[in-house]
PDB file of C-alpha atoms in Angstrom:
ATOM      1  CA  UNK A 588     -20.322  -8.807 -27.100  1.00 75.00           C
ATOM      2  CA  UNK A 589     -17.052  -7.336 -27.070  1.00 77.00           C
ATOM      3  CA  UNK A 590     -14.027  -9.577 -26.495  1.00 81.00           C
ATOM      4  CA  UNK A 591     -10.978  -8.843 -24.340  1.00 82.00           C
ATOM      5  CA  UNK A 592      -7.663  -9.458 -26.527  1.00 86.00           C
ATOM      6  CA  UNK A 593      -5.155 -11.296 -24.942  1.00 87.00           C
ATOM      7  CA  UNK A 594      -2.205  -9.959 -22.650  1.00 87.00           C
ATOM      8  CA  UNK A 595       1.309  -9.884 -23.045  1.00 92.00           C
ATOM      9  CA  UNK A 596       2.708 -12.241 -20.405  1.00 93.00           C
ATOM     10  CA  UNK A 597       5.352  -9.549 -19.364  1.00 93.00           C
ATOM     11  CA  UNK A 598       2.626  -6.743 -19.146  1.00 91.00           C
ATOM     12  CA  UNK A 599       0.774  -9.535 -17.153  1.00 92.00           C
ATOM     13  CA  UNK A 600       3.711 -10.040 -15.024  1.00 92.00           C
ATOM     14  CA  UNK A 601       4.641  -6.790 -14.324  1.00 91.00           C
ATOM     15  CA  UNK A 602       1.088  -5.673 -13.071  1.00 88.00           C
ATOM     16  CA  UNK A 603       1.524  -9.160 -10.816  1.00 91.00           C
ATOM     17  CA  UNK A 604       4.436  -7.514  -9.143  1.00 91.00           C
ATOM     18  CA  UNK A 605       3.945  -4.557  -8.473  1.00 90.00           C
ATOM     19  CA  UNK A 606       0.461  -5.436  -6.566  1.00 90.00           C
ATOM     20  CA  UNK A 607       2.898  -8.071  -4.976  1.00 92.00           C
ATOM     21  CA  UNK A 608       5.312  -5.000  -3.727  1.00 92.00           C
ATOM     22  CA  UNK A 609       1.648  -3.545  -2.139  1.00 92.00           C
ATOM     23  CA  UNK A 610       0.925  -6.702  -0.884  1.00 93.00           C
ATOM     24  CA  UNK A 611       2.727  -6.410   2.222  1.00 95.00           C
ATOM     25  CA  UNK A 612       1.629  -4.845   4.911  1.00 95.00           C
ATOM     26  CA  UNK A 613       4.936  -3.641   6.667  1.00 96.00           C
ATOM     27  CA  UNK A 614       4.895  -1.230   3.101  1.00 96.00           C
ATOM     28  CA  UNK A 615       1.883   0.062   3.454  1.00 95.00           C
ATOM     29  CA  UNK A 616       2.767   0.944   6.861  1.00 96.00           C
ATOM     30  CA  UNK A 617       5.944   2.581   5.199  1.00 96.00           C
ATOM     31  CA  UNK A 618       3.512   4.345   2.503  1.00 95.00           C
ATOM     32  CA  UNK A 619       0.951   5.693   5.142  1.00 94.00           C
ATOM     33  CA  UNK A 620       4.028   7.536   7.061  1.00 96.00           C
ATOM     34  CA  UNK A 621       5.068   8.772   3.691  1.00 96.00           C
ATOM     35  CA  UNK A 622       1.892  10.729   3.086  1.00 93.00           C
ATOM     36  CA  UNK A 623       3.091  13.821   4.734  1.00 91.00           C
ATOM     37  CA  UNK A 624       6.305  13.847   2.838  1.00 94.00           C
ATOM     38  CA  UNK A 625       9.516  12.401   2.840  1.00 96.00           C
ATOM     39  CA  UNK A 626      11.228  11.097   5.854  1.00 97.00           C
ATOM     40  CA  UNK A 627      14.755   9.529   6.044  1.00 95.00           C
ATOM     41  CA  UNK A 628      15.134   5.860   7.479  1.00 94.00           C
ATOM     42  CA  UNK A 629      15.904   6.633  10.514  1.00 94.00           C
ATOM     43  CA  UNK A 630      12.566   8.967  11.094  1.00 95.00           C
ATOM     44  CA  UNK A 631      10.472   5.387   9.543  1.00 96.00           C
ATOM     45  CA  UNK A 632      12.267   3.250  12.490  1.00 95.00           C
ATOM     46  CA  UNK A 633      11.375   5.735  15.132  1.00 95.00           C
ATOM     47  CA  UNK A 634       7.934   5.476  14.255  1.00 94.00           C
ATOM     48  CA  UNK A 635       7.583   1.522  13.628  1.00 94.00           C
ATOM     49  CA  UNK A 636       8.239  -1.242  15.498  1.00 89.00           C
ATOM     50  CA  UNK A 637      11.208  -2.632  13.423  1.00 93.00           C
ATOM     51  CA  UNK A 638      14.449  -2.732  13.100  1.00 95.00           C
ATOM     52  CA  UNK A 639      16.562  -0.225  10.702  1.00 95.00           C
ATOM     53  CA  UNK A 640      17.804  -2.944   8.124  1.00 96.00           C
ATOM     54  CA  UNK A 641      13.699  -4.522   7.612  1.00 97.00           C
ATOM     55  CA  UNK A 642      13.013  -0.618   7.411  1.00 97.00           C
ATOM     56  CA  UNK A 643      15.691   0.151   4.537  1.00 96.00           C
ATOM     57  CA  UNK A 644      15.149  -3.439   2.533  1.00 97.00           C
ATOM     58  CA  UNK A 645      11.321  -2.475   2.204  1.00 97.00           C
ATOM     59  CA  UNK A 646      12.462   0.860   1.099  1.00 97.00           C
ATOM     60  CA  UNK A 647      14.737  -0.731  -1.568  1.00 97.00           C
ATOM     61  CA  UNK A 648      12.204  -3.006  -3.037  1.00 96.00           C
ATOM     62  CA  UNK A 649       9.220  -0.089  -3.199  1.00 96.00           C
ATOM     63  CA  UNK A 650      12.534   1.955  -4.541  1.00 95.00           C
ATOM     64  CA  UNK A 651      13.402  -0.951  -7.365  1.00 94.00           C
ATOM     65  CA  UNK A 652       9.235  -1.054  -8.246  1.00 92.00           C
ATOM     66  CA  UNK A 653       9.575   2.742  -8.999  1.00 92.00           C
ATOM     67  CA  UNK A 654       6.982   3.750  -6.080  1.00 94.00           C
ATOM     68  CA  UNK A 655       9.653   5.611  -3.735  1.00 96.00           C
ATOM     69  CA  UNK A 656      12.104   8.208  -4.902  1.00 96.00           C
ATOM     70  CA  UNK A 657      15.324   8.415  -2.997  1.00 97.00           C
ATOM     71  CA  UNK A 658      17.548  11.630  -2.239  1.00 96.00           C
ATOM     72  CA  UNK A 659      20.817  11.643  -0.415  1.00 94.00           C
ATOM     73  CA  UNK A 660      22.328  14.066   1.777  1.00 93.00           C
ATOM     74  CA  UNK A 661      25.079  13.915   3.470  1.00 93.00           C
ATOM     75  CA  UNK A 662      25.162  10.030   5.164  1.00 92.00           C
ATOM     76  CA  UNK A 663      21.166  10.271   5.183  1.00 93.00           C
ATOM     77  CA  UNK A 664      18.719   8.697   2.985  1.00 94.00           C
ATOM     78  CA  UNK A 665      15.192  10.263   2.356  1.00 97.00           C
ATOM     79  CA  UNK A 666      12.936   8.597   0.588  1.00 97.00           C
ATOM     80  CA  UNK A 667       9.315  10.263  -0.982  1.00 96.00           C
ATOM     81  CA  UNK A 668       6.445   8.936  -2.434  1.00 95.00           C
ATOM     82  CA  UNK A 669       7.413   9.414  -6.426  1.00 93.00           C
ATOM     83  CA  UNK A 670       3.712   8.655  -7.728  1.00 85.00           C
ATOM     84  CA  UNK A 671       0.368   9.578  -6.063  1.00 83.00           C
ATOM     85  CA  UNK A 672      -1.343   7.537  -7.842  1.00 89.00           C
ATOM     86  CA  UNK A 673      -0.134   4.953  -5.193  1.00 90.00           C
ATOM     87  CA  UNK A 674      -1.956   6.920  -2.315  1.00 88.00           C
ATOM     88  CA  UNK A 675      -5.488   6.839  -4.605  1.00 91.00           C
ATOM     89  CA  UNK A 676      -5.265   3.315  -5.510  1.00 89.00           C
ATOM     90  CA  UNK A 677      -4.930   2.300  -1.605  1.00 88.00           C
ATOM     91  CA  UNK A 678      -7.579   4.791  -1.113  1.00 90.00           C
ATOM     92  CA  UNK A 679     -10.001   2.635  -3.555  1.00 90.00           C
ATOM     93  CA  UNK A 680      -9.144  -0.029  -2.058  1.00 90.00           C
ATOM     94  CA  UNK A 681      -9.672   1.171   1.538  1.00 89.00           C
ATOM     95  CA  UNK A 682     -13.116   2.567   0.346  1.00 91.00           C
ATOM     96  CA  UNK A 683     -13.922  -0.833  -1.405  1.00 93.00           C
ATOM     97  CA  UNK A 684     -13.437  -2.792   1.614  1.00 91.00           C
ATOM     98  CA  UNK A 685     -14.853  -0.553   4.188  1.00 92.00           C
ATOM     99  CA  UNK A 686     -18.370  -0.824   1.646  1.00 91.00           C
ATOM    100  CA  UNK A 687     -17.950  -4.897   2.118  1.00 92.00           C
ATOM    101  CA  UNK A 688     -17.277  -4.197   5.923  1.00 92.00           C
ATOM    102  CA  UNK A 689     -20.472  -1.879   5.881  1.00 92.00           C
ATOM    103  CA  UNK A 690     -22.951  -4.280   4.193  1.00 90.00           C
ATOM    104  CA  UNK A 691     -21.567  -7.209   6.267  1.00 89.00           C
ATOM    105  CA  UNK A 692     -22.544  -5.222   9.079  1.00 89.00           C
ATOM    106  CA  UNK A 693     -25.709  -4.356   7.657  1.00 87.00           C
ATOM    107  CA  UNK A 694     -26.631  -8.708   7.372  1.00 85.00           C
ATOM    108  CA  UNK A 695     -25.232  -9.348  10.837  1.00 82.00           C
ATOM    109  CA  UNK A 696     -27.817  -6.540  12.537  1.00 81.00           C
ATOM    110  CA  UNK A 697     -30.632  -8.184  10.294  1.00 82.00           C
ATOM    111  CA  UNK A 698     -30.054 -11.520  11.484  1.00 78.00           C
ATOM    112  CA  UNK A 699     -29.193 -10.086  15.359  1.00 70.00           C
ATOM    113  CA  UNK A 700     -33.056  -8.628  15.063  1.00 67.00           C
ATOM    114  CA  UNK A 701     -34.584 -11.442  13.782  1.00 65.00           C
ATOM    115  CA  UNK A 702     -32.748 -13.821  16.248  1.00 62.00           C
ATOM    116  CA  UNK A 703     -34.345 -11.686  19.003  1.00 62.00           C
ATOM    117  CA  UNK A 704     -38.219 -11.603  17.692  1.00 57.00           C
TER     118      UNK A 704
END
């Protein structure tokens, strides 16, 4: 049997935060809406139901964890998805879950049957 070598604690920690930047769900909102492209800050706030400044510091840590790119023009901010590998990792995950959601589904309609025999 083949034996996993140990880590790096900063390659440890690293992978540790950026899961922790995906971890919240008011980004992945954020990340959804920039599927179709980029939008500036004020297009994100229109859309959720949030103010302007939790808008722009979720952009700014997503920005820091190198998952948004930013572009200025004039006194706007847009802001793009830099790497779509994000987009297919949420995707796995999405699929992952709705599999768990589908067997779960599968036990409770066994056990509603039997209940009614």
């Amino acid at each position: 049997m083949k034996t996993a070598k140990p880590v790096p604690q900063e390659v440890v920690q690293q992978v540790a935060d950026y899961f922790s930047v995906l971890g919240e769900p008011m980004r992945l909102r954020i990340l959804n809406l920039l599927r179709d492209g980029e939008k500036c800050v004020q297009d994100l706030v229109d859309v959720m139901d949030t103010s302007q400044a939790n808008v722009s510091k979720h952009l700014k840590v997503m920005l820091q964890a190198g998952i948004l790119t930013r572009r200025s023009k004039g006194t706007l901010a847009y802001y793009s998805v830099d790497d779509e590998l994000t987009f297919e990792l949420c995707n796995l995950v999405c699929d992952r879950l709705a599999c768990r959601i589908e067997e779960q589904a599968k036990s409770f309609r066994a056990f509603s049957l039997a209940s009614k025999r």
